[in-house]
Structures are given as C-alpha cells and as structure tokens.
Backbone as CSV, one residue per row, in Angstrom:
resi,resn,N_x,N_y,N_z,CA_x,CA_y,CA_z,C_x,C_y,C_z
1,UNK,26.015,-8.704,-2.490,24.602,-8.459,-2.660,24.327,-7.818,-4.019
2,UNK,25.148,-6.717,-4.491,24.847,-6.538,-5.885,25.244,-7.655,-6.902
3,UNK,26.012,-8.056,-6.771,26.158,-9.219,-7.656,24.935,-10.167,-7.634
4,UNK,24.530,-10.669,-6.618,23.068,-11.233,-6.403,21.946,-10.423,-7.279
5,UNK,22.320,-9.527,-6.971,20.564,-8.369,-7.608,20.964,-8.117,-9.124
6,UNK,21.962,-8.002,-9.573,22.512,-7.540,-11.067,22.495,-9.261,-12.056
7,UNK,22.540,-10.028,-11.292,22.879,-11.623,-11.573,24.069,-11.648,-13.115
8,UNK,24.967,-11.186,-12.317,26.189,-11.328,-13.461,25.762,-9.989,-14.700
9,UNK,24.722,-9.423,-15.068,24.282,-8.394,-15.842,25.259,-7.396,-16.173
10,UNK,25.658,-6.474,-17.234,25.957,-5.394,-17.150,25.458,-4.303,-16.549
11,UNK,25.866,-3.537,-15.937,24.996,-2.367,-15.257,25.195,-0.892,-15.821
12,UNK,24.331,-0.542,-16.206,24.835,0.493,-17.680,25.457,1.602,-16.500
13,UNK,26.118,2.610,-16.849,27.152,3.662,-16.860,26.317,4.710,-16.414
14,UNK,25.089,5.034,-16.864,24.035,5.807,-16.812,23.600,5.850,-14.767
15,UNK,23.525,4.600,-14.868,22.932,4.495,-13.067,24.119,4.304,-12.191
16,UNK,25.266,4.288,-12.693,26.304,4.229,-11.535,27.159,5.710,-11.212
17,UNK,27.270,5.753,-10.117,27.435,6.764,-9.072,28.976,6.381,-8.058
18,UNK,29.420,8.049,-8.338,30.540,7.617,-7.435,30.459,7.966,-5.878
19,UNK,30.283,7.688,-4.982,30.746,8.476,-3.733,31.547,8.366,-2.633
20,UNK,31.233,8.615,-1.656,32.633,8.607,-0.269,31.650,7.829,0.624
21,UNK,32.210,6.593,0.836,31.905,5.723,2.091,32.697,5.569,3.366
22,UNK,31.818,5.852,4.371,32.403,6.402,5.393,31.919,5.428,6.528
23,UNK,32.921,4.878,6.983,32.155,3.551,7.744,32.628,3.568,9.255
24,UNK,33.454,4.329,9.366,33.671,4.928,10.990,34.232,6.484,11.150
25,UNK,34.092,7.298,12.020,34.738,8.856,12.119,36.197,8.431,12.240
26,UNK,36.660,7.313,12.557,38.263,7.670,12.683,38.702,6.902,11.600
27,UNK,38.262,6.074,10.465,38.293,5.774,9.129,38.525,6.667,7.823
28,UNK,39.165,7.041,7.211,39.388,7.802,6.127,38.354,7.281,5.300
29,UNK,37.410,8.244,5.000,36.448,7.924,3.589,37.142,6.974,2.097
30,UNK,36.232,5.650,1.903,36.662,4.940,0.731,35.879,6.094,-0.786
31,UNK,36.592,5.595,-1.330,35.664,6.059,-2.900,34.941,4.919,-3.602
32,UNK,33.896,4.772,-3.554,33.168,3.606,-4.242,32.323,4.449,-5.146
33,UNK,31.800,2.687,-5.892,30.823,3.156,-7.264,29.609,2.454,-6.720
34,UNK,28.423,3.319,-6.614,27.100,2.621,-6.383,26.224,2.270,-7.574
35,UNK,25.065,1.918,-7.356,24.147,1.805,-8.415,23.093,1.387,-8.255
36,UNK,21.923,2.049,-8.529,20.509,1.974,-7.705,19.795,1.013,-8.932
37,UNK,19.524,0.098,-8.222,18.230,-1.201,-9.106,17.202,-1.125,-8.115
38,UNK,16.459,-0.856,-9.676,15.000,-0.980,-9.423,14.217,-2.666,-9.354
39,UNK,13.501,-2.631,-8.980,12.567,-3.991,-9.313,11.264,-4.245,-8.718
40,UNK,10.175,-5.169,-9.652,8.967,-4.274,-9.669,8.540,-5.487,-7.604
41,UNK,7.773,-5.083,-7.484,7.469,-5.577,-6.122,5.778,-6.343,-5.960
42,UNK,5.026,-6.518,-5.512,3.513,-6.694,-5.163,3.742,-6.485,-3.895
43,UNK,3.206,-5.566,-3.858,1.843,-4.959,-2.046,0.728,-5.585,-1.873
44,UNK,0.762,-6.468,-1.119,-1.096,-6.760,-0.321,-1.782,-5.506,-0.436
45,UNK,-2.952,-5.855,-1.049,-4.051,-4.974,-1.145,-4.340,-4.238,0.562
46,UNK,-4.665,-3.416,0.967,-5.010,-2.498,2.385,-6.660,-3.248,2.481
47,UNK,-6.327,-3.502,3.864,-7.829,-3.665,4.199,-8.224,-2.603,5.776
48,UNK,-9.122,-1.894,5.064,-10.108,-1.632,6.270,-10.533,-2.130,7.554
49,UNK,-9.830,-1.795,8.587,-10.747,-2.419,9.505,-10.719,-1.544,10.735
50,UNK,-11.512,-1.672,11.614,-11.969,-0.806,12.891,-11.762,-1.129,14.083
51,UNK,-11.176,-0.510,15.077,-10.688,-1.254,16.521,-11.971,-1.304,17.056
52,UNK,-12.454,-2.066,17.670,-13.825,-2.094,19.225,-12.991,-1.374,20.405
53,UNK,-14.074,-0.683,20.629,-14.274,-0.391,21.874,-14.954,-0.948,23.199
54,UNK,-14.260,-0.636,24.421,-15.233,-1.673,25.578,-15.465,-0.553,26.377
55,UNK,-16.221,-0.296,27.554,-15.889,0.219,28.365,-15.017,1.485,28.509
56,UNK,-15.493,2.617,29.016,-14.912,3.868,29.331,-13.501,4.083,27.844
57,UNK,-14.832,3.596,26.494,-13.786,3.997,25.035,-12.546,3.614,24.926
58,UNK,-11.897,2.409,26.030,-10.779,1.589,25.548,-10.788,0.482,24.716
59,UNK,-9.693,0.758,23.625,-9.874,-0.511,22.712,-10.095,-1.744,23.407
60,UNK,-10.802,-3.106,22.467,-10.548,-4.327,23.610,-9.637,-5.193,22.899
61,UNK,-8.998,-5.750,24.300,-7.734,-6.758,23.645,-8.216,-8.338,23.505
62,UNK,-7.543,-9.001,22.568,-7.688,-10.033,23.320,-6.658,-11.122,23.644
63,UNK,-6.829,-12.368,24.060,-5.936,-12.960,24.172,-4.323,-12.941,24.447
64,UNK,-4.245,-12.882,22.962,-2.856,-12.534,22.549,-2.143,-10.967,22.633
65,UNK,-3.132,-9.797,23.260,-2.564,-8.836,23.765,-2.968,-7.980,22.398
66,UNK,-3.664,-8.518,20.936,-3.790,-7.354,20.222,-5.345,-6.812,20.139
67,UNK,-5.305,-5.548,19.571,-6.745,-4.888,19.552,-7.584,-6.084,18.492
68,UNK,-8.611,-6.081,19.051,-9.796,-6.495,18.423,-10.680,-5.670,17.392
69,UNK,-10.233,-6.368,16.409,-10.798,-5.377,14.928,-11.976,-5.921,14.231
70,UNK,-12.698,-5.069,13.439,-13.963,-5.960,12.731,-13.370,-5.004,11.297
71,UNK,-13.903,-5.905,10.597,-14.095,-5.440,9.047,-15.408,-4.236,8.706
72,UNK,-14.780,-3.446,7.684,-15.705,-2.305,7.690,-16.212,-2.910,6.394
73,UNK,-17.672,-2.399,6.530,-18.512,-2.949,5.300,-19.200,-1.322,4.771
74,UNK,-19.336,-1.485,3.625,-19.842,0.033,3.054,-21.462,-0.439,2.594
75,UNK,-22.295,0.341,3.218,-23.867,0.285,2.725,-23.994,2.299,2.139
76,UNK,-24.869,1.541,1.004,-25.253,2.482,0.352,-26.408,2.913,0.284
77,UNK,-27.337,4.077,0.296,-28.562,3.995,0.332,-29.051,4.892,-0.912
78,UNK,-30.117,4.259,-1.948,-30.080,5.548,-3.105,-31.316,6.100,-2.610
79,UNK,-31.833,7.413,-3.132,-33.554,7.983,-2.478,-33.808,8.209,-4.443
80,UNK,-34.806,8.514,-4.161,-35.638,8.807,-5.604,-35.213,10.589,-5.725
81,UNK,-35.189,10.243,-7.112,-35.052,12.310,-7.122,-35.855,13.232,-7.245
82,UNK,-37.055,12.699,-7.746,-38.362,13.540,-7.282,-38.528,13.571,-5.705
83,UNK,-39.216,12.551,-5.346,-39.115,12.265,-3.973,-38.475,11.952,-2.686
84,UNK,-37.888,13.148,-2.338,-36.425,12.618,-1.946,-36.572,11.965,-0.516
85,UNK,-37.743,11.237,-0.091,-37.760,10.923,1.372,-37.946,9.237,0.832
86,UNK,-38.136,8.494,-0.406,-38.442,7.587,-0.733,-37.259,6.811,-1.289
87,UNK,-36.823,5.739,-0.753,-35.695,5.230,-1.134,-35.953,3.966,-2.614
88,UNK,-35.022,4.055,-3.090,-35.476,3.187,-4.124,-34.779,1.901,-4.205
89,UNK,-35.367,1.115,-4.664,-34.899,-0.366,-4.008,-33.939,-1.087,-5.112
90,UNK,-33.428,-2.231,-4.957,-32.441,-3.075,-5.995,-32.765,-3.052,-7.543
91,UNK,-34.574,-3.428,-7.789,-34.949,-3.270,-9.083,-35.284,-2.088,-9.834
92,UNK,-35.464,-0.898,-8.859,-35.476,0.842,-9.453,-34.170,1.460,-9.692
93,UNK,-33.234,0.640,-9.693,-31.183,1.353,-9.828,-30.925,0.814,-11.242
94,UNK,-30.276,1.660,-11.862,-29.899,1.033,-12.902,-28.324,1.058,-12.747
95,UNK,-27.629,0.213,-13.428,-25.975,-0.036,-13.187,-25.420,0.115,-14.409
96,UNK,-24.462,1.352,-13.926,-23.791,1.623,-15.679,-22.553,0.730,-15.659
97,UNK,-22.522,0.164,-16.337,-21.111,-0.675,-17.164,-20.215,-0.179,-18.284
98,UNK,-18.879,0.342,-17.798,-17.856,0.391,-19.046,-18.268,-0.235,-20.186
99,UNK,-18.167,0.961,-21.209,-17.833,-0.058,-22.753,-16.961,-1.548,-22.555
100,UNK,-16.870,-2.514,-22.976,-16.097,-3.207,-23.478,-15.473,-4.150,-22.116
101,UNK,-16.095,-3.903,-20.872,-15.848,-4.515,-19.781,-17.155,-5.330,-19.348
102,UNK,-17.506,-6.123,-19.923,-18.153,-7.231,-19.777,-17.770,-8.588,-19.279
C-alpha cells in the first residue's frame, strides 16, 4: 500500500519514523520505518436539513425505514431604521458587492 501511495517516489528522511510494531501480545515487537502522506481530498459541501415530526414529536419514517427530512431554507426580513415596524421591500435594499468580484 505504500508503494501504491508513494508511486515508486522518494520519500524524504524528514517524514519517516521509526517504531515497534506489535501485531500480537505473544509476538515480539518488529522495528519498522513508517511515513505519513498527505494528500489533498474534496468533501461534499454539508447540507442542512430537518427531520419531520408526526404525532406525539416522533420523527416520521418512511418506506425504507429512514427519517424524513426537508431542506432548510433561510428567509430574511430587513425593517427600515427610522421606522422600525415597516419592512422594506426588494427595491429599498441596497447590495454591497466586493471590489473586483463582479
């Protein structure tokens, strides 16, 4: 498997490590050389979402035995700042934009 992950590479001196591998209690510890590789990965973005409830606040299942989820949506509401009981609508907001991110 390191040979797989290193693909024939040198592995500098710097990241290799000696220690005691111990692979059963009635086994005498080996001495090996390890060496930790990094490499970069992608994570799925996290999504939000919310279990339902049915009845006496138990999640509901379905079908296939899993909870039933909805997507969470974010609403925003702006009010005026003089008037703070008066909400102000799509064309009274103004939207600031980064320099240079157009």
């Amino acid at each position: 498997q390191m040979l797989e992950q290193s693909l024939g590479k040198r592995i500098p001196a710097s990241t290799r490590r000696k220690c005691q591998f111990c692979i059963a209690p009635s086994i005498d510890p080996i001495e090996v050389r390890v060496s930790l590789l990094l490499s970069k990965t992608n994570l799925p973005t996290l999504k939000k979402e919310a279990v339902l409830l049915g009845e006496e606040n138990k999640p509901l299942i379905d079908g296939l035995g899993n909870p039933v989820t909805s997507e969470l949506q974010v609403v925003a509401d702006h009010f005026d700042a003089v008037e703070k009981e008066i909400g102000v609508g799509e064309t009274g907001r103004t939207k600031a934009v980064r320099y240079g991110a157009e």
